[in-house]
Short mmCIF file of C-alpha atoms and ligand atoms in Angstrom, two decimals:
data_model
loop_
_atom_site.label_atom_id
_atom_site.label_comp_id
_atom_site.label_asym_id
_atom_site.label_seq_id
_atom_site.Cartn_x
_atom_site.Cartn_y
_atom_site.Cartn_z
CA MET A 1 0.00 0.00 0.02
CA LEU A 2 1.34 3.42 -1.01
CA ASP A 3 1.56 6.25 1.50
CA LEU A 4 0.28 8.81 -0.98
CA LEU A 5 -0.98 8.84 -4.58
CA VAL A 6 -1.41 12.16 -6.35
CA HIS A 7 -3.35 11.96 -9.58
CA ASN A 8 -4.32 14.24 -12.45
CA ALA A 9 -1.40 16.68 -11.89
CA THR A 10 0.18 18.94 -14.43
CA LEU A 11 3.98 19.06 -14.07
CA PRO A 12 6.25 22.08 -14.73
CA ASP A 13 7.56 20.42 -17.94
CA GLY A 14 4.02 20.48 -19.38
CA ARG A 15 3.04 16.82 -18.87
CA THR A 16 -0.62 16.59 -17.88
CA GLY A 17 -2.79 13.86 -16.24
CA MET A 18 0.21 12.69 -14.27
CA SER A 19 0.18 10.53 -11.19
CA ILE A 20 2.87 10.51 -8.47
CA ALA A 21 3.24 7.53 -6.17
CA VAL A 22 4.89 8.02 -2.77
CA GLN A 23 6.26 5.53 -0.31
CA ASP A 24 8.50 6.19 2.75
CA GLY A 25 9.02 9.87 1.79
CA ARG A 26 10.27 9.07 -1.74
CA ILE A 27 8.62 9.19 -5.17
CA THR A 28 8.32 5.62 -6.33
CA ASP A 29 6.70 6.21 -9.66
CA VAL A 30 5.63 8.98 -12.01
CA ALA A 31 3.31 8.09 -14.83
CA PRO A 32 -0.05 9.01 -16.45
CA GLY A 33 -3.17 7.55 -14.79
CA LEU A 34 -1.60 5.29 -12.10
CA ASP A 35 -4.01 3.41 -9.87
CA ALA A 36 -2.93 1.67 -6.69
CA PRO A 37 -4.18 1.41 -3.11
CA ALA A 38 -2.87 4.29 -0.97
CA HIS A 39 -3.39 5.57 2.55
CA ASP A 40 -3.92 9.12 1.10
CA LYS A 41 -5.09 10.15 -2.29
CA LEU A 42 -4.93 13.68 -3.71
CA ASP A 43 -6.81 14.71 -6.79
CA ALA A 44 -4.77 17.57 -8.28
CA ASP A 45 -7.71 18.40 -10.59
CA GLY A 46 -5.37 19.28 -13.45
CA LEU A 47 -3.45 21.87 -11.41
CA LEU A 48 0.35 22.41 -11.26
CA LEU A 49 2.43 20.16 -9.04
CA SER A 50 5.96 21.56 -8.62
CA PRO A 51 8.96 20.45 -6.67
CA HIS A 52 9.19 22.79 -3.62
CA PHE A 53 10.65 26.23 -3.92
CA VAL A 54 14.33 26.82 -2.89
CA ASP A 55 15.73 30.17 -1.79
CA PRO A 56 19.49 30.15 -2.55
CA HIS A 57 20.20 33.52 -0.88
CA PHE A 58 18.74 34.89 2.36
CA HIS A 59 19.73 36.67 5.57
CA MET A 60 17.79 34.94 8.36
CA ASP A 61 19.75 36.68 11.17
CA ALA A 62 18.27 40.01 10.15
CA THR A 63 14.79 38.98 8.96
CA LEU A 64 11.65 40.50 10.51
CA SER A 65 13.74 43.17 12.30
CA TYR A 66 12.33 46.03 10.20
CA GLY A 67 12.36 49.31 12.17
CA LEU A 68 14.86 48.03 14.81
CA PRO A 69 16.34 50.30 15.95
CA ARG A 70 15.17 52.62 13.15
CA VAL A 71 14.15 52.53 9.49
CA ASN A 72 16.68 52.89 6.65
CA ALA A 73 15.97 56.48 5.64
CA SER A 74 18.02 56.69 2.41
CA GLY A 75 17.15 53.14 1.36
CA THR A 76 20.77 52.47 0.31
CA LEU A 77 22.86 49.37 0.74
CA LEU A 78 25.46 51.28 2.68
CA GLU A 79 22.89 52.76 5.18
CA GLY A 80 21.47 49.22 5.55
CA ILE A 81 24.91 47.90 6.45
CA ALA A 82 25.41 50.80 8.93
CA LEU A 83 21.90 50.14 10.38
CA TRP A 84 22.70 46.44 10.77
CA GLY A 85 25.85 47.57 12.63
CA GLU A 86 23.68 49.56 15.05
CA LEU A 87 21.31 46.67 15.56
CA LYS A 88 23.96 44.00 16.12
CA PRO A 89 24.97 45.04 19.68
CA LEU A 90 21.25 45.06 20.62
CA LEU A 91 20.53 41.53 19.32
CA LYS A 92 19.32 39.01 21.79
CA ALA A 93 19.56 35.34 20.83
CA GLU A 94 16.06 34.49 21.96
CA ALA A 95 14.42 37.21 19.92
CA LEU A 96 16.53 36.40 16.88
CA ILE A 97 15.53 32.75 17.08
CA GLU A 98 11.86 33.69 17.47
CA ARG A 99 11.94 35.91 14.38
CA ALA A 100 13.77 33.27 12.34
CA LEU A 101 11.29 30.54 13.36
CA ALA A 102 8.37 32.80 12.47
CA TYR A 103 9.95 33.37 9.00
CA CYS A 104 10.44 29.64 8.56
CA ASP A 105 6.68 29.15 9.26
CA TRP A 106 5.93 31.68 6.53
CA ALA A 107 8.33 29.86 4.17
CA VAL A 108 6.75 26.41 4.71
CA ALA A 109 3.31 27.93 4.14
CA LYS A 110 4.61 29.24 0.80
CA GLY A 111 6.09 25.88 -0.26
CA LEU A 112 9.63 27.11 0.42
CA LEU A 113 11.35 24.11 2.00
CA ALA A 114 15.01 24.88 1.53
CA ILE A 115 16.77 28.13 2.39
CA ARG A 116 20.45 29.05 2.14
CA SER A 117 20.98 31.83 4.70
CA HIS A 118 24.07 33.90 5.16
CA VAL A 119 24.93 34.56 8.85
CA ASP A 120 27.12 37.46 9.88
CA THR A 121 30.35 36.24 11.47
CA SER A 122 31.88 39.73 12.04
CA ASP A 123 30.84 39.96 15.72
CA PRO A 124 33.28 37.99 17.89
CA SER A 125 30.45 36.82 20.16
CA LEU A 126 29.04 34.78 17.17
CA LEU A 127 25.64 35.28 18.76
CA ALA A 128 23.81 35.17 15.41
CA VAL A 129 25.74 32.02 14.42
CA ASP A 130 24.83 30.16 17.55
CA ALA A 131 21.19 31.36 17.20
CA LEU A 132 20.84 30.23 13.56
CA LEU A 133 22.56 26.87 14.29
CA GLU A 134 19.84 26.38 16.94
CA VAL A 135 17.13 27.39 14.34
CA LYS A 136 18.62 24.95 11.83
CA LYS A 137 18.30 22.17 14.41
CA GLN A 138 14.70 23.11 15.31
CA VAL A 139 13.42 23.41 11.73
CA ALA A 140 15.23 20.31 10.44
CA PRO A 141 12.08 18.15 10.58
CA TYR A 142 10.35 20.37 8.01
CA LEU A 143 12.87 22.71 6.36
CA ASP A 144 16.46 22.46 5.03
CA LEU A 145 18.39 25.44 6.35
CA GLN A 146 21.92 25.79 5.02
CA LEU A 147 24.22 28.42 6.61
CA VAL A 148 26.90 30.51 5.01
CA ALA A 149 29.65 32.10 7.08
CA PHE A 150 29.32 35.74 5.99
CA PRO A 151 31.88 38.35 7.07
CA GLN A 152 29.49 41.29 6.52
CA ASP A 153 32.11 43.93 7.56
CA GLY A 154 34.88 42.37 5.39
CA VAL A 155 36.97 39.38 6.40
CA LEU A 156 40.26 41.37 6.02
CA ARG A 157 38.86 44.74 6.97
CA THR A 158 37.53 43.57 10.36
CA PRO A 159 40.07 42.85 13.14
CA GLY A 160 39.73 39.10 13.89
CA GLY A 161 37.69 38.59 10.80
CA VAL A 162 39.35 35.40 9.68
CA GLU A 163 39.39 33.94 13.16
CA ASN A 164 35.69 34.68 13.71
CA LEU A 165 34.72 33.17 10.39
CA THR A 166 36.82 30.08 11.04
CA ARG A 167 35.22 29.63 14.48
CA ALA A 168 31.79 29.82 12.87
CA LEU A 169 32.76 27.09 10.42
CA ASP A 170 34.07 24.97 13.34
CA LYS A 171 30.76 25.33 15.01
CA GLY A 172 29.03 23.74 12.02
CA VAL A 173 28.22 26.56 9.55
CA ASP A 174 28.03 24.82 6.13
CA VAL A 175 29.31 27.15 3.39
CA MET A 176 32.22 29.64 3.02
CA GLY A 177 31.05 33.25 2.42
CA GLY A 178 32.82 36.51 1.60
CA ILE A 179 32.31 40.09 0.52
CA PRO A 180 35.31 41.18 -1.62
CA HIS A 181 33.85 44.46 -2.85
CA PHE A 182 33.53 45.68 0.79
CA GLU A 183 37.24 45.16 1.57
CA ARG A 184 39.35 48.34 1.62
CA THR A 185 40.86 48.03 -1.88
CA MET A 186 40.34 46.01 -5.05
CA ALA A 187 43.62 44.23 -4.26
CA GLU A 188 42.40 43.30 -0.70
CA GLY A 189 39.12 42.14 -2.20
CA ALA A 190 40.94 39.82 -4.63
CA ALA A 191 43.16 38.58 -1.74
CA SER A 192 40.04 37.79 0.30
CA VAL A 193 38.63 35.71 -2.53
CA ARG A 194 41.87 33.79 -2.86
CA MET A 195 42.24 33.17 0.79
CA LEU A 196 38.60 32.14 1.38
CA CYS A 197 38.52 29.80 -1.62
CA GLU A 198 41.74 28.17 -0.33
CA LEU A 199 40.20 27.75 3.11
CA ALA A 200 37.05 26.27 1.50
CA ALA A 201 39.15 23.81 -0.58
CA ASP A 202 41.01 22.72 2.55
CA ARG A 203 37.79 22.06 4.38
CA GLY A 204 35.86 20.58 1.43
CA LEU A 205 33.27 23.28 1.63
CA ARG A 206 30.99 24.99 -0.89
CA VAL A 207 31.57 28.75 -1.50
CA ASP A 208 28.95 31.52 -1.81
CA MET A 209 30.29 35.05 -1.84
CA HIS A 210 28.48 38.36 -2.04
CA CYS A 211 30.37 39.39 -5.15
CA ASP A 212 30.40 42.83 -6.68
CA GLU A 213 27.15 44.05 -5.12
CA SER A 214 27.86 47.47 -6.49
CA ASP A 215 27.12 49.75 -9.44
CA ASP A 216 30.89 50.14 -10.06
CA PRO A 217 31.59 48.69 -13.46
CA LEU A 218 35.23 48.07 -12.40
CA SER A 219 34.25 45.82 -9.48
CA ARG A 220 35.47 42.56 -11.09
CA HIS A 221 35.80 40.09 -8.21
CA ILE A 222 33.65 37.59 -10.09
CA GLU A 223 36.69 37.21 -12.45
CA THR A 224 38.89 36.28 -9.50
CA LEU A 225 36.22 33.95 -8.08
CA ALA A 226 35.95 32.07 -11.42
CA PHE A 227 39.78 31.87 -11.63
CA GLU A 228 40.23 30.56 -8.09
CA THR A 229 37.40 28.05 -8.58
CA GLN A 230 39.26 26.53 -11.50
CA ARG A 231 42.69 26.73 -9.89
CA LEU A 232 41.50 24.91 -6.80
CA GLY A 233 39.24 22.41 -8.57
CA LEU A 234 36.04 23.73 -6.92
CA GLN A 235 33.91 23.51 -10.08
CA GLY A 236 30.24 23.13 -9.38
CA ARG A 237 30.59 24.13 -5.73
CA VAL A 238 30.99 27.87 -5.97
CA ASN A 239 28.38 30.63 -6.30
CA GLY A 240 28.65 34.33 -6.92
CA SER A 241 25.77 36.24 -5.29
CA HIS A 242 24.37 39.53 -6.63
CA CYS A 243 27.13 40.30 -9.21
CA THR A 244 25.25 43.55 -9.83
CA SER A 245 28.35 45.40 -11.17
CA MET A 246 28.00 43.19 -14.27
CA HIS A 247 24.95 45.30 -15.11
CA SER A 248 27.16 48.35 -15.54
CA MET A 249 30.28 46.69 -17.01
CA ASP A 250 31.69 47.42 -20.38
CA ASN A 251 30.09 45.12 -22.97
CA TYR A 252 33.42 44.04 -24.45
CA TYR A 253 34.73 42.94 -21.04
CA VAL A 254 31.45 41.01 -20.35
CA SER A 255 31.89 39.18 -23.67
CA LYS A 256 35.18 37.84 -22.24
CA LEU A 257 33.87 37.32 -18.73
CA LEU A 258 30.75 35.20 -19.48
CA PRO A 259 32.70 32.25 -21.03
CA LEU A 260 35.13 32.37 -18.09
CA ILE A 261 32.32 32.05 -15.60
CA ALA A 262 30.68 29.30 -17.61
CA GLU A 263 34.01 27.40 -17.93
CA SER A 264 34.60 27.61 -14.17
CA GLY A 265 31.19 26.14 -13.28
CA VAL A 266 30.45 29.05 -10.95
CA SER A 267 26.76 29.69 -10.55
CA VAL A 268 25.20 33.08 -10.09
CA VAL A 269 22.33 34.18 -7.84
CA ALA A 270 20.52 37.40 -8.63
CA ASN A 271 18.24 38.93 -6.00
CA PRO A 272 15.69 40.89 -8.10
CA LEU A 273 13.59 42.46 -5.30
CA ILE A 274 16.69 43.82 -3.60
CA ASN A 275 18.81 44.60 -6.64
CA ILE A 276 16.04 46.74 -8.17
CA THR A 277 15.63 48.70 -4.93
CA LEU A 278 19.25 49.05 -3.73
CA GLN A 279 21.18 49.53 -6.97
CA GLY A 280 21.22 52.70 -8.98
CA ARG A 281 20.63 54.74 -5.80
CA HIS A 282 23.47 57.13 -6.70
CA ASP A 283 22.09 57.71 -10.20
CA SER A 284 19.89 60.70 -11.09
CA TYR A 285 18.21 59.91 -14.43
CA PRO A 286 18.32 57.54 -16.19
CA LYS A 287 18.54 55.15 -13.23
CA ARG A 288 20.20 51.76 -13.76
CA ARG A 289 18.24 48.67 -12.77
CA GLY A 290 21.42 47.15 -11.41
CA MET A 291 20.46 43.46 -11.58
CA THR A 292 23.08 41.20 -13.13
CA ARG A 293 22.83 40.02 -16.75
CA VAL A 294 20.48 37.05 -16.15
CA PRO A 295 19.45 35.99 -19.71
CA GLU A 296 22.95 36.49 -21.03
CA LEU A 297 24.45 34.37 -18.20
CA MET A 298 21.85 31.68 -18.85
CA ALA A 299 22.57 31.75 -22.58
CA ALA A 300 26.26 31.29 -21.88
CA GLY A 301 25.39 28.10 -19.92
CA VAL A 302 25.74 29.43 -16.40
CA ASN A 303 23.33 28.09 -13.73
CA VAL A 304 21.48 31.18 -12.57
CA ALA A 305 19.01 31.23 -9.66
CA PHE A 306 16.94 33.93 -7.91
CA GLY A 307 17.12 34.63 -4.18
CA HIS A 308 14.88 36.55 -1.82
CA ASP A 309 17.81 38.06 0.05
CA CYS A 310 15.79 40.12 2.54
CA VAL A 311 12.39 40.22 4.13
CA MET A 312 11.52 43.06 6.58
CA ASP A 313 15.08 43.96 7.60
CA PRO A 314 17.50 46.95 7.47
CA TRP A 315 17.73 46.66 3.64
CA TYR A 316 14.17 45.91 2.63
CA GLY A 317 10.79 46.55 4.25
CA MET A 318 8.75 44.24 2.03
CA GLY A 319 8.55 40.53 1.29
CA SER A 320 6.73 37.45 2.61
CA GLY A 321 8.86 34.44 1.76
CA ASP A 322 7.11 34.03 -1.61
CA MET A 323 9.58 32.81 -4.22
CA LEU A 324 6.91 33.36 -6.97
CA GLU A 325 7.04 37.09 -6.08
CA VAL A 326 10.82 36.86 -6.54
CA ALA A 327 10.41 35.14 -9.92
CA HIS A 328 7.75 37.73 -10.87
CA MET A 329 10.12 40.65 -10.15
CA GLY A 330 12.99 38.82 -11.84
CA LEU A 331 11.25 38.38 -15.16
CA HIS A 332 10.24 42.09 -15.11
CA VAL A 333 13.71 43.44 -14.31
CA ALA A 334 15.43 41.09 -16.73
CA GLN A 335 12.73 41.63 -19.37
CA MET A 336 12.35 37.85 -19.63
CA THR A 337 8.70 38.11 -20.81
CA SER A 338 8.79 35.42 -23.53
CA GLN A 339 7.13 32.10 -22.60
CA GLN A 340 10.61 30.51 -22.46
CA GLY A 341 11.92 33.44 -20.35
CA ILE A 342 9.05 33.02 -17.85
CA LEU A 343 9.68 29.29 -17.55
CA GLN A 344 13.37 30.03 -16.98
CA CYS A 345 12.38 32.37 -14.11
CA PHE A 346 10.32 29.58 -12.61
CA GLU A 347 13.35 27.32 -12.80
CA ALA A 348 15.39 30.05 -11.17
CA VAL A 349 13.41 29.60 -7.92
CA THR A 350 13.16 25.78 -8.18
CA VAL A 351 15.62 23.48 -10.02
CA ASN A 352 18.40 26.04 -10.58
CA ALA A 353 18.27 27.17 -6.96
CA ALA A 354 18.38 23.52 -5.82
CA LYS A 355 21.65 23.13 -7.86
CA VAL A 356 23.20 26.10 -6.12
CA PHE A 357 22.12 24.62 -2.75
CA GLY A 358 23.49 21.19 -3.70
CA LEU A 359 20.19 19.55 -2.73
CA ALA A 360 20.28 15.81 -3.32
CA ASN A 361 17.13 14.01 -4.51
CA TYR A 362 15.39 17.17 -5.75
CA GLY A 363 12.70 16.95 -8.44
CA LEU A 364 9.64 15.05 -9.56
CA GLU A 365 11.28 11.87 -10.82
CA LYS A 366 11.29 8.37 -9.51
CA GLY A 367 13.69 8.22 -6.51
CA CYS A 368 13.41 11.91 -5.67
CA ASP A 369 12.20 13.19 -2.27
CA ALA A 370 8.37 13.52 -2.16
CA SER A 371 8.64 17.21 -1.31
CA PHE A 372 6.33 19.16 -3.61
CA VAL A 373 3.71 21.86 -3.80
CA LEU A 374 0.26 21.85 -5.38
CA LEU A 375 -0.44 25.29 -6.80
CA GLN A 376 -3.73 26.97 -7.66
CA ALA A 377 -2.53 27.44 -11.25
CA ARG A 378 -2.48 25.42 -14.43
CA ASP A 379 1.20 25.98 -15.36
CA PRO A 380 4.32 27.81 -14.26
CA VAL A 381 3.45 30.94 -16.22
CA GLU A 382 0.09 31.24 -14.47
CA ALA A 383 1.72 30.41 -11.14
CA ILE A 384 4.09 33.39 -11.46
CA ARG A 385 1.39 35.71 -12.87
CA LEU A 386 -0.92 35.00 -9.91
CA ARG A 387 1.71 34.38 -7.26
CA ALA A 388 -0.60 31.31 -6.96
CA THR A 389 -1.99 29.95 -3.70
CA ARG A 390 -0.08 26.99 -2.31
CA LEU A 391 -3.01 24.58 -1.90
CA LYS A 392 -0.94 21.76 -0.45
CA VAL A 393 2.70 21.54 0.59
CA TYR A 394 4.27 18.13 1.14
CA ARG A 395 7.64 17.37 2.64
CA LEU A 396 8.95 13.77 2.36
CA GLY A 397 5.40 12.65 1.64
CA ARG A 398 3.86 14.33 4.66
CA LEU A 399 1.41 17.25 4.36
CA VAL A 400 3.02 20.20 6.14
CA ALA A 401 0.88 23.13 5.06
CA GLU A 402 -2.38 23.81 3.22
CA THR A 403 -4.19 26.94 2.20
CA ALA A 404 -7.76 27.32 1.00
CA PRO A 405 -8.23 28.18 -2.70
CA LEU A 406 -8.40 31.91 -3.41
CA GLN A 407 -11.82 32.80 -4.64
CA ALA A 408 -13.70 36.16 -4.38
CA SER A 409 -17.52 36.29 -4.00
CA LEU A 410 -19.04 39.00 -6.19
CA LYS A 411 -22.18 40.92 -5.31
CA LEU A 412 -22.67 43.24 -8.29
CA ASP A 413 -25.70 45.39 -9.15
CA GLY A 414 -27.52 43.93 -12.12
CA ARG A 415 -25.54 40.72 -12.12
CA PRO A 416 -26.33 37.36 -10.54
CA ALA A 417 -24.13 36.60 -7.51
CA GLY A 418 -20.97 34.88 -8.70
CA THR A 419 -17.35 34.14 -8.07
CA ALA A 420 -14.17 35.39 -9.61
CA PHE A 421 -10.87 33.66 -9.92
CA MET A 422 -8.36 35.56 -12.04
CA ARG A 423 -7.36 33.21 -14.79
FE1 LIG B 501 22.75 39.21 0.54
#
């Protein structure tokens, strides 16, 4: 007897009338019109069943702290970093854990079951590191939380920066971070990339650096990151986050850079909601969008994913853990409005993000984890357009969240009472 049988589902690749059989948390079969005895049966009614959403770039130590101790008045990245510096000495582990757990609840409700979060290692107390390691343990039964050691104030620029970051890794933080564009000079930035990649290679870790989060076209640390990845044999394990300077770079240089990134196997995460609000702030008009060159990177064969980055924190006062909102903004900012472009944006918050994360057993194939979402939409394009309701969220075959279908009741003069669902 199966644990769960889903039938009449549409899959992101366009297959319709599909059944998914689940046993012991794994998908045991995917085929049209399966029939077998099961403890639970779910009629998908032709709606979209997707592998769960993955956020490859987030800051859970800062989330839901909006307004503490004050709001970012200029809205700039640099004021956000300064504001975070004001908040850090006031942080209490208990409150941080409470906020992070609340966000994880939002995430699960939205079908977001894997989050890679950076955690600031600049403070020698490592309070945020200990707090998020505790959160990781507490949410493990329902959400994969991967932590990146992130030296927000610059690993070389901060006294004790290397030691603090190393201690965070010793405590069990999963991934090597970095922020080369925030070091004092371009040369120091490049040196930080080299040193951190060597440390990661020694420890067998993945790497995810905030890389060139700047409008400065000469911020080229992604070049060094690609070079060090190849030199140290880290292909497939390294990610460059943001890479917004690429938006403003000289086109000839980019034509050399893209093949180098593709060759190195470095993936790139853009954060559309944040890039469109934080970049270009020093421009008058015209104002640059600032997001990295997503379609061009994809066309060059680079794995590109979208992250949420921030929700209600010193850098961004919006957000709700909805990766469809992230994809929606991504396709607008990147002008990826063709049918293929929209599907690529859906992949940027699902399969591409899972690759950045290094998630094993991700997908809707036989042998994959039975962790998926039934959406109130017929296909990925409609899912993004409507930021569709997550009707059912399953993790390892177990229902972990459900939301009632969205439907408005209309009471209009001269019309019979009716309902509206926008599709
Ligand atoms: Fe970030």
